Structures are given as structure tokens and as C-alpha cells.
Amino acid sequence: QKEVEQNSGPLSVPEGAIASLNCTYSDRGSQSFFWYRQYSGKSPELIMSIYSNGDKEDGRFTAQLNKASQYVSLLIRDSQPSDSATYLCAVNSVYSSASKIIFGSGTRLSIRP
Amino acid sequence: EPEVTQTPSHQVTQMGQEVILRCVPISNHLYFYWYRQILGQKVEFLVSFYNNEISEKSEIFDDQFSVERPDGSNFTLKIRSTKLEDSAMYFCASRRAFAREQFFGPGTRLTVL
């Protein structure tokens, strides 16, 4: 069974601090990795994608990928109350010709003032 | 910025009734997907659609489900005889050719009574 694992949280971080979210995946052949943000009752919103080992930065967000360890992370700098949401790690399925995405169960992030 | 749209936002139906959920993918996207999320659970892949045919479907997508692209803009998911366990958020997603990112619509909340 191909899985994406995340700590469900909640992860509580003070405003202005760095939030660090982690994810592991089981399929070593996975090639595309995504972070989606999901507010309660809303749809997943793509915030980062990463395909190569290393770091990728976009504004306050940095995605990190280590394929050897099958590990993906998301750092959020200068955390704001509006960052409070569930963060979904998602991985493409290498066995899928249609590039379906497999989601983790999400980490709930709470930014405290 | 172009978005995926979905209608209705909320559908309430009686068990055994047929429902059709509608989606308008982003206009230059060629790959279309349906996912669902039961309350408190992971986002799960249902089906993918490309070039006017299903390219992949999950075990959830049984004979009660069907998809169609009736015209150049709409993409629909039909559930022929709804069951209580079909109650969930249904998300439509789309992606461009040669791209990996999938963009999600706002979802339809289906409640089966």
C-alpha cells in the first residue's frame, strides 16, 4: 500500500516563528511532491511543488526534499495567524498513468498570537 | 487568475437518488480529476479523465459512478443511486498538459439522508 504519512498535530507555533511540517512517503519511485493548504470546510490550495532534492523557496515558504530518506518538509517563516490551517502533503503515484495524487492525512497548524 | 469552478456548493439528496455534480475545469487544461474527502478523512482519488475517456479509476469508483464531458467546458460526476456512505466533499481538479500541478475547485458537499 502506497502511503504518505504526516503527524496529525495540532502543531502550535507562536506568531512570527518558523513552522516546520514533515512528511514521509513509501513509494521510492515518486517524482512529484506537493504541499496543499486546506482551511476548514474548503478545498486544497496548492502552495508548493518540488521535484528535485534540496530546497525550493517561494516567499515565506520553503519546501525541502530528500529522496534518499523519502522525506519532504515545509517550512513557513514569520508565521501569521492566517497560516492556521491543515497542511496536506501529496505525492504523485508512479504507478498511475494519469498522475493521480496520493494525499497524507494532513497536519493541523495553529499559529498563536 | 483562472480557477476551477464547481456547482452546486451543497447538495442534499435522499438515499437511492441520482445526483450530478458539475465542474468547469480551467480552460486550457486537458486532464481532469475527481477526488472526495469524507469528513475527517484523507482526500481520496476517484477518477481521472483525458481525451474524452477515463484514464484511471480507483476501487471506490464502481458502477454507481460515471463521468462525462458533455461539452467543451463542463465535466460531470454522476452517482446513480446514492448511499449514506457517499456523503462527502467532492473536489474536481484539473491540470495542463506537460505540467504536474493539479488545481482544485471549491468542492461540492454531498449529504445523503
mmCIF file of N, CA and C in Angstrom, chain A:
data_model
loop_
_atom_site.group_PDB
_atom_site.id
_atom_site.type_symbol
_atom_site.label_atom_id
_atom_site.label_comp_id
_atom_site.label_asym_id
_atom_site.label_seq_id
_atom_site.Cartn_x
_atom_site.Cartn_y
_atom_site.Cartn_z
ATOM 1 N N GLN A 1 0.842 -1.184 0.000
ATOM 2 C CA GLN A 1 0.000 0.000 0.000
ATOM 3 C C GLN A 1 0.882 1.241 0.000
ATOM 4 N N LYS A 2 0.694 2.093 -0.986
ATOM 5 C CA LYS A 2 1.490 3.303 -1.091
ATOM 6 C C LYS A 2 0.920 4.345 -0.152
ATOM 7 N N GLU A 3 1.765 4.857 0.726
ATOM 8 C CA GLU A 3 1.279 5.745 1.771
ATOM 9 C C GLU A 3 2.072 7.029 1.824
ATOM 10 N N VAL A 4 1.388 8.037 2.333
ATOM 11 C CA VAL A 4 2.001 9.309 2.668
ATOM 12 C C VAL A 4 1.657 9.563 4.121
ATOM 13 N N GLU A 5 2.677 9.727 4.934
ATOM 14 C CA GLU A 5 2.462 9.841 6.375
ATOM 15 C C GLU A 5 2.810 11.235 6.881
ATOM 16 N N GLN A 6 1.934 11.747 7.706
ATOM 17 C CA GLN A 6 2.151 13.046 8.351
ATOM 18 C C GLN A 6 1.711 12.956 9.800
ATOM 19 N N ASN A 7 2.351 13.740 10.645
ATOM 20 C CA ASN A 7 1.890 13.891 12.013
ATOM 21 C C ASN A 7 0.625 14.739 11.983
ATOM 22 N N SER A 8 -0.419 14.253 12.627
ATOM 23 C CA SER A 8 -1.716 14.947 12.511
ATOM 24 C C SER A 8 -1.768 16.252 13.292
ATOM 25 N N GLY A 9 -0.837 16.414 14.258
ATOM 26 C CA GLY A 9 -0.848 17.626 15.068
ATOM 27 C C GLY A 9 -1.939 17.577 16.132
ATOM 28 N N PRO A 10 -2.372 18.723 16.661
ATOM 29 C CA PRO A 10 -2.043 20.037 16.142
ATOM 30 C C PRO A 10 -0.635 20.490 16.509
ATOM 31 N N LEU A 11 -0.044 21.258 15.588
ATOM 32 C CA LEU A 11 1.236 21.884 15.812
ATOM 33 C C LEU A 11 0.965 23.343 16.143
ATOM 34 N N SER A 12 1.375 23.757 17.342
ATOM 35 C CA SER A 12 1.124 25.122 17.778
ATOM 36 C C SER A 12 2.423 25.912 17.732
ATOM 37 N N VAL A 13 2.411 27.025 17.019
ATOM 38 C CA VAL A 13 3.612 27.828 16.803
ATOM 39 C C VAL A 13 3.286 29.287 17.116
ATOM 40 N N PRO A 14 4.153 29.995 17.815
ATOM 41 C CA PRO A 14 3.861 31.413 18.085
ATOM 42 C C PRO A 14 3.988 32.247 16.818
ATOM 43 N N GLU A 15 3.197 33.290 16.752
ATOM 44 C CA GLU A 15 3.239 34.207 15.617
ATOM 45 C C GLU A 15 4.657 34.744 15.436
ATOM 46 N N GLY A 16 5.100 34.749 14.165
ATOM 47 C CA GLY A 16 6.434 35.243 13.857
ATOM 48 C C GLY A 16 7.513 34.177 13.857
ATOM 49 N N ALA A 17 7.223 33.010 14.386
ATOM 50 C CA ALA A 17 8.198 31.919 14.445
ATOM 51 C C ALA A 17 8.158 31.098 13.157
ATOM 52 N N ILE A 18 9.065 30.124 13.081
ATOM 53 C CA ILE A 18 9.099 29.218 11.929
ATOM 54 C C ILE A 18 8.283 27.964 12.253
ATOM 55 N N ALA A 19 7.380 27.624 11.347
ATOM 56 C CA ALA A 19 6.626 26.376 11.471
ATOM 57 C C ALA A 19 7.282 25.342 10.569
ATOM 58 N N SER A 20 7.474 24.141 11.101
ATOM 59 C CA SER A 20 8.123 23.077 10.341
ATOM 60 C C SER A 20 7.193 21.869 10.257
ATOM 61 N N LEU A 21 6.842 21.521 9.040
ATOM 62 C CA LEU A 21 5.902 20.422 8.797
ATOM 63 C C LEU A 21 6.626 19.317 8.040
ATOM 64 N N ASN A 22 6.377 18.081 8.427
ATOM 65 C CA ASN A 22 7.129 16.968 7.870
ATOM 66 C C ASN A 22 6.219 15.907 7.271
ATOM 67 N N CYS A 23 6.804 15.137 6.367
ATOM 68 C CA CYS A 23 6.031 14.132 5.631
ATOM 69 C C CYS A 23 6.996 13.048 5.157
ATOM 70 N N THR A 24 6.582 11.799 5.252
ATOM 71 C CA THR A 24 7.345 10.713 4.645
ATOM 72 C C THR A 24 6.439 9.963 3.683
ATOM 73 N N TYR A 25 7.054 9.351 2.692
ATOM 74 C CA TYR A 25 6.283 8.616 1.699
ATOM 75 C C TYR A 25 6.923 7.262 1.480
ATOM 76 N N SER A 26 6.127 6.314 1.048
ATOM 77 C CA SER A 26 6.625 4.942 0.988
ATOM 78 C C SER A 26 7.115 4.537 -0.399
ATOM 79 N N ASP A 27 6.602 5.204 -1.452
ATOM 80 C CA ASP A 27 6.954 4.779 -2.799
ATOM 81 C C ASP A 27 8.244 5.462 -3.250
ATOM 82 N N ARG A 28 9.322 4.698 -3.315
ATOM 83 C CA ARG A 28 10.632 5.269 -3.625
ATOM 84 C C ARG A 28 10.681 5.871 -5.032
ATOM 85 N N GLY A 29 9.795 5.420 -5.911
ATOM 86 C CA GLY A 29 9.810 5.934 -7.281
ATOM 87 C C GLY A 29 9.057 7.240 -7.484
ATOM 88 N N SER A 30 8.448 7.774 -6.441
ATOM 89 C CA SER A 30 7.688 9.020 -6.565
ATOM 90 C C SER A 30 8.591 10.140 -7.056
ATOM 91 N N GLN A 31 8.010 11.006 -7.891
ATOM 92 C CA GLN A 31 8.829 12.041 -8.526
ATOM 93 C C GLN A 31 8.325 13.451 -8.273
ATOM 94 N N SER A 32 7.065 13.581 -7.901
ATOM 95 C CA SER A 32 6.490 14.914 -7.726
ATOM 96 C C SER A 32 5.868 15.005 -6.343
ATOM 97 N N PHE A 33 6.135 16.144 -5.684
ATOM 98 C CA PHE A 33 5.729 16.294 -4.295
ATOM 99 C C PHE A 33 5.090 17.669 -4.136
ATOM 100 N N PHE A 34 4.004 17.683 -3.400
ATOM 101 C CA PHE A 34 3.215 18.908 -3.305
ATOM 102 C C PHE A 34 2.822 19.170 -1.859
ATOM 103 N N TRP A 35 2.680 20.435 -1.556
ATOM 104 C CA TRP A 35 2.069 20.853 -0.295
ATOM 105 C C TRP A 35 0.818 21.648 -0.633
ATOM 106 N N TYR A 36 -0.273 21.213 -0.074
ATOM 107 C CA TYR A 36 -1.541 21.924 -0.203
ATOM 108 C C TYR A 36 -1.945 22.438 1.172
ATOM 109 N N ARG A 37 -2.572 23.593 1.177
ATOM 110 C CA ARG A 37 -3.144 24.152 2.411
ATOM 111 C C ARG A 37 -4.654 23.988 2.323
ATOM 112 N N GLN A 38 -5.266 23.556 3.405
ATOM 113 C CA GLN A 38 -6.710 23.369 3.423
ATOM 114 C C GLN A 38 -7.300 24.011 4.670
ATOM 115 N N TYR A 39 -8.075 25.052 4.463
ATOM 116 C CA TYR A 39 -8.817 25.638 5.565
ATOM 117 C C TYR A 39 -10.061 24.787 5.811
ATOM 118 N N SER A 40 -10.554 24.840 7.023
ATOM 119 C CA SER A 40 -11.687 24.004 7.413
ATOM 120 C C SER A 40 -12.883 24.209 6.487
ATOM 121 N N GLY A 41 -13.371 23.143 5.908
ATOM 122 C CA GLY A 41 -14.534 23.204 5.031
ATOM 123 C C GLY A 41 -14.242 23.686 3.628
ATOM 124 N N LYS A 42 -12.976 23.907 3.319
ATOM 125 C CA LYS A 42 -12.587 24.410 1.995
ATOM 126 C C LYS A 42 -11.796 23.363 1.233
ATOM 127 N N SER A 43 -11.429 23.717 0.021
ATOM 128 C CA SER A 43 -10.710 22.779 -0.834
ATOM 129 C C SER A 43 -9.204 22.934 -0.663
ATOM 130 N N PRO A 44 -8.436 21.926 -1.071
ATOM 131 C CA PRO A 44 -6.978 22.043 -1.020
ATOM 132 C C PRO A 44 -6.476 23.119 -1.983
ATOM 133 N N GLU A 45 -5.569 23.921 -1.492
ATOM 134 C CA GLU A 45 -4.976 25.009 -2.274
ATOM 135 C C GLU A 45 -3.492 24.724 -2.416
ATOM 136 N N LEU A 46 -3.005 24.614 -3.638
ATOM 137 C CA LEU A 46 -1.595 24.308 -3.866
ATOM 138 C C LEU A 46 -0.727 25.487 -3.451
ATOM 139 N N ILE A 47 0.257 25.220 -2.567
ATOM 140 C CA ILE A 47 1.160 26.295 -2.173
ATOM 141 C C ILE A 47 2.598 26.032 -2.604
ATOM 142 N N MET A 48 2.996 24.769 -2.745
ATOM 143 C CA MET A 48 4.356 24.481 -3.168
ATOM 144 C C MET A 48 4.389 23.153 -3.922
ATOM 145 N N SER A 49 5.285 23.073 -4.887
ATOM 146 C CA SER A 49 5.594 21.808 -5.527
ATOM 147 C C SER A 49 7.113 21.691 -5.596
ATOM 148 N N ILE A 50 7.611 20.472 -5.506
ATOM 149 C CA ILE A 50 9.058 20.260 -5.562
ATOM 150 C C ILE A 50 9.326 18.926 -6.223
ATOM 151 N N TYR A 51 10.353 18.893 -7.076
ATOM 152 C CA TYR A 51 10.606 17.686 -7.849
ATOM 153 C C TYR A 51 12.039 17.166 -7.687
ATOM 154 N N SER A 52 12.964 18.051 -7.234
ATOM 155 C CA SER A 52 14.371 17.668 -7.118
ATOM 156 C C SER A 52 14.815 17.749 -5.666
ATOM 157 N N ASN A 53 15.817 16.964 -5.340
ATOM 158 C CA ASN A 53 16.375 17.020 -3.991
ATOM 159 C C ASN A 53 16.855 18.428 -3.676
ATOM 160 N N GLY A 54 16.678 18.823 -2.417
ATOM 161 C CA GLY A 54 17.151 20.127 -1.988
ATOM 162 C C GLY A 54 16.004 21.003 -1.538
ATOM 163 N N ASP A 55 16.245 22.287 -1.578
ATOM 164 C CA ASP A 55 15.285 23.278 -1.100
ATOM 165 C C ASP A 55 14.702 24.060 -2.264
ATOM 166 N N LYS A 56 13.450 24.457 -2.079
ATOM 167 C CA LYS A 56 12.800 25.360 -3.037
ATOM 168 C C LYS A 56 12.054 26.400 -2.222
ATOM 169 N N GLU A 57 12.351 27.664 -2.502
ATOM 170 C CA GLU A 57 11.773 28.755 -1.712
ATOM 171 C C GLU A 57 10.779 29.547 -2.544
ATOM 172 N N ASP A 58 9.702 29.957 -1.884
ATOM 173 C CA ASP A 58 8.711 30.830 -2.527
ATOM 174 C C ASP A 58 8.122 31.706 -1.433
ATOM 175 N N GLY A 59 8.625 32.929 -1.373
ATOM 176 C CA GLY A 59 8.147 33.841 -0.333
ATOM 177 C C GLY A 59 8.504 33.325 1.049
ATOM 178 N N ARG A 60 7.505 33.195 1.909
ATOM 179 C CA ARG A 60 7.764 32.713 3.276
ATOM 180 C C ARG A 60 7.831 31.187 3.357
ATOM 181 N N PHE A 61 7.590 30.517 2.256
ATOM 182 C CA PHE A 61 7.539 29.055 2.242
ATOM 183 C C PHE A 61 8.819 28.470 1.640
ATOM 184 N N THR A 62 9.312 27.402 2.275
ATOM 185 C CA THR A 62 10.423 26.623 1.725
ATOM 186 C C THR A 62 10.050 25.153 1.791
ATOM 187 N N ALA A 63 10.105 24.500 0.643
ATOM 188 C CA ALA A 63 9.907 23.053 0.607
ATOM 189 C C ALA A 63 11.272 22.393 0.519
ATOM 190 N N GLN A 64 11.398 21.269 1.219
ATOM 191 C CA GLN A 64 12.659 20.529 1.222
ATOM 192 C C GLN A 64 12.358 19.078 0.848
ATOM 193 N N LEU A 65 13.202 18.525 -0.004
ATOM 194 C CA LEU A 65 13.010 17.148 -0.457
ATOM 195 C C LEU A 65 14.292 16.356 -0.287
ATOM 196 N N ASN A 66 14.158 15.168 0.283
ATOM 197 C CA ASN A 66 15.272 14.239 0.400
ATOM 198 C C ASN A 66 14.762 12.885 -0.073
ATOM 199 N N LYS A 67 15.047 12.561 -1.317
ATOM 200 C CA LYS A 67 14.520 11.319 -1.888
ATOM 201 C C LYS A 67 15.156 10.083 -1.269
ATOM 202 N N ALA A 68 16.408 10.190 -0.872
ATOM 203 C CA ALA A 68 17.068 9.031 -0.260
ATOM 204 C C ALA A 68 16.380 8.636 1.046
ATOM 205 N N SER A 69 15.939 9.634 1.790
ATOM 206 C CA SER A 69 15.247 9.382 3.057
ATOM 207 C C SER A 69 13.735 9.336 2.880
ATOM 208 N N GLN A 70 13.258 9.598 1.665
ATOM 209 C CA GLN A 70 11.813 9.606 1.361
ATOM 210 C C GLN A 70 11.093 10.551 2.300
ATOM 211 N N TYR A 71 11.575 11.775 2.307
ATOM 212 C CA TYR A 71 11.156 12.779 3.279
ATOM 213 C C TYR A 71 10.959 14.116 2.582
ATOM 214 N N VAL A 72 9.829 14.734 2.906
ATOM 215 C CA VAL A 72 9.509 16.061 2.370
ATOM 216 C C VAL A 72 9.128 16.940 3.553
ATOM 217 N N SER A 73 9.542 18.191 3.516
ATOM 218 C CA SER A 73 9.149 19.081 4.591
ATOM 219 C C SER A 73 8.739 20.434 4.033
ATOM 220 N N LEU A 74 8.036 21.174 4.852
ATOM 221 C CA LEU A 74 7.616 22.532 4.510
ATOM 222 C C LEU A 74 7.936 23.422 5.695
ATOM 223 N N LEU A 75 8.680 24.492 5.430
ATOM 224 C CA LEU A 75 8.964 25.495 6.445
ATOM 225 C C LEU A 75 8.164 26.746 6.120
ATOM 226 N N ILE A 76 7.542 27.303 7.132
ATOM 227 C CA ILE A 76 6.831 28.570 6.975
ATOM 228 C C ILE A 76 7.497 29.571 7.904
ATOM 229 N N ARG A 77 8.136 30.583 7.305
ATOM 230 C CA ARG A 77 8.815 31.605 8.115
ATOM 231 C C ARG A 77 7.841 32.702 8.486
ATOM 232 N N ASP A 78 8.143 33.406 9.581
ATOM 233 C CA ASP A 78 7.325 34.539 10.017
ATOM 234 C C ASP A 78 5.842 34.147 10.019
ATOM 235 N N SER A 79 5.532 33.102 10.740
ATOM 236 C CA SER A 79 4.173 32.550 10.746
ATOM 237 C C SER A 79 3.140 33.603 11.133
ATOM 238 N N GLN A 80 2.029 33.597 10.413
ATOM 239 C CA GLN A 80 0.941 34.539 10.641
ATOM 240 C C GLN A 80 -0.311 33.770 11.074
ATOM 241 N N PRO A 81 -1.219 34.422 11.787
ATOM 242 C CA PRO A 81 -2.472 33.737 12.156
ATOM 243 C C PRO A 81 -3.207 33.159 10.952
ATOM 244 N N SER A 82 -3.082 33.807 9.799
ATOM 245 C CA SER A 82 -3.757 33.312 8.598
ATOM 246 C C SER A 82 -3.148 32.011 8.073
ATOM 247 N N ASP A 83 -1.979 31.638 8.604
ATOM 248 C CA ASP A 83 -1.376 30.356 8.218
ATOM 249 C C ASP A 83 -2.008 29.188 8.961
ATOM 250 N N SER A 84 -2.846 29.466 9.940
ATOM 251 C CA SER A 84 -3.520 28.394 10.684
ATOM 252 C C SER A 84 -4.445 27.642 9.733
ATOM 253 N N ALA A 85 -4.154 26.381 9.518
ATOM 254 C CA ALA A 85 -4.870 25.559 8.552
ATOM 255 C C ALA A 85 -4.335 24.134 8.666
ATOM 256 N N THR A 86 -4.893 23.249 7.870
ATOM 257 C CA THR A 86 -4.327 21.904 7.750
ATOM 258 C C THR A 86 -3.476 21.854 6.496
ATOM 259 N N TYR A 87 -2.269 21.330 6.624
ATOM 260 C CA TYR A 87 -1.335 21.259 5.506
ATOM 261 C C TYR A 87 -1.238 19.809 5.036
ATOM 262 N N LEU A 88 -1.559 19.622 3.771
ATOM 263 C CA LEU A 88 -1.595 18.286 3.178
ATOM 264 C C LEU A 88 -0.351 18.049 2.345
ATOM 265 N N CYS A 89 0.374 17.004 2.674
ATOM 266 C CA CYS A 89 1.482 16.556 1.841
ATOM 267 C C CYS A 89 0.899 15.623 0.780
ATOM 268 N N ALA A 90 1.336 15.760 -0.438
ATOM 269 C CA ALA A 90 0.782 14.939 -1.519
ATOM 270 C C ALA A 90 1.895 14.510 -2.456
ATOM 271 N N VAL A 91 1.755 13.307 -2.976
ATOM 272 C CA VAL A 91 2.802 12.693 -3.790
ATOM 273 C C VAL A 91 2.148 12.074 -5.023
ATOM 274 N N ASN A 92 2.821 12.210 -6.169
ATOM 275 C CA ASN A 92 2.237 11.546 -7.337
ATOM 276 C C ASN A 92 2.495 10.056 -7.242
ATOM 277 N N SER A 93 1.614 9.298 -7.854
ATOM 278 C CA SER A 93 1.783 7.845 -7.867
ATOM 279 C C SER A 93 2.513 7.452 -9.146
ATOM 280 N N VAL A 94 3.657 6.803 -8.996
ATOM 281 C CA VAL A 94 4.425 6.407 -10.177
ATOM 282 C C VAL A 94 3.715 5.319 -10.958
ATOM 283 N N TYR A 95 2.757 4.646 -10.321
ATOM 284 C CA TYR A 95 2.038 3.579 -10.993
ATOM 285 C C TYR A 95 0.799 4.102 -11.709
ATOM 286 N N SER A 96 0.629 5.389 -11.702
ATOM 287 C CA SER A 96 -0.551 5.999 -12.278
ATOM 288 C C SER A 96 -0.201 6.688 -13.581
ATOM 289 N N SER A 97 -0.779 6.235 -14.674
ATOM 290 C CA SER A 97 -0.545 6.883 -15.968
ATOM 291 C C SER A 97 -1.188 8.264 -16.004
ATOM 292 N N ALA A 98 -2.165 8.454 -15.117
ATOM 293 C CA ALA A 98 -2.883 9.726 -15.091
ATOM 294 C C ALA A 98 -2.321 10.678 -14.057
ATOM 295 N N SER A 99 -1.229 10.287 -13.424
ATOM 296 C CA SER A 99 -0.590 11.132 -12.410
ATOM 297 C C SER A 99 -1.519 11.481 -11.273
ATOM 298 N N LYS A 100 -2.267 10.499 -10.803
ATOM 299 C CA LYS A 100 -3.108 10.776 -9.639
ATOM 300 C C LYS A 100 -2.222 11.118 -8.460
ATOM 301 N N ILE A 101 -2.805 11.859 -7.530
ATOM 302 C CA ILE A 101 -2.079 12.297 -6.349
ATOM 303 C C ILE A 101 -2.564 11.508 -5.141
ATOM 304 N N ILE A 102 -1.617 11.106 -4.318
ATOM 305 C CA ILE A 102 -1.936 10.447 -3.055
ATOM 306 C C ILE A 102 -1.662 11.452 -1.940
ATOM 307 N N PHE A 103 -2.668 11.643 -1.114
ATOM 308 C CA PHE A 103 -2.576 12.637 -0.050
ATOM 309 C C PHE A 103 -2.278 11.991 1.292
ATOM 310 N N GLY A 104 -1.544 12.718 2.122
ATOM 311 C CA GLY A 104 -1.458 12.378 3.526
ATOM 312 C C GLY A 104 -2.694 12.880 4.248
ATOM 313 N N SER A 105 -2.780 12.531 5.513
ATOM 314 C CA SER A 105 -3.963 12.912 6.290
ATOM 315 C C SER A 105 -3.899 14.356 6.776
ATOM 316 N N GLY A 106 -2.738 14.999 6.619
ATOM 317 C CA GLY A 106 -2.624 16.412 6.962
ATOM 318 C C GLY A 106 -2.121 16.665 8.366
ATOM 319 N N THR A 107 -1.449 17.813 8.511
ATOM 320 C CA THR A 107 -1.013 18.298 9.818
ATOM 321 C C THR A 107 -1.752 19.587 10.102
ATOM 322 N N ARG A 108 -2.429 19.619 11.243
ATOM 323 C CA ARG A 108 -3.145 20.829 11.619
ATOM 324 C C ARG A 108 -2.165 21.798 12.286
ATOM 325 N N LEU A 109 -2.061 22.998 11.719
ATOM 326 C CA LEU A 109 -1.155 24.027 12.228
ATOM 327 C C LEU A 109 -1.970 25.142 12.856
ATOM 328 N N SER A 110 -1.566 25.525 14.057
ATOM 329 C CA SER A 110 -2.222 26.629 14.745
ATOM 330 C C SER A 110 -1.171 27.666 15.109
ATOM 331 N N ILE A 111 -1.375 28.897 14.650
ATOM 332 C CA ILE A 111 -0.453 29.984 14.965
ATOM 333 C C ILE A 111 -1.071 30.788 16.107
ATOM 334 N N ARG A 112 -0.377 30.830 17.230
ATOM 335 C CA ARG A 112 -0.933 31.535 18.388
ATOM 336 C C ARG A 112 -0.331 32.946 18.467
ATOM 337 N N PRO A 113 -1.198 33.949 18.732
ATOM 338 C CA PRO A 113 -0.740 35.345 18.757
ATOM 339 C C PRO A 113 0.251 35.588 19.887
#
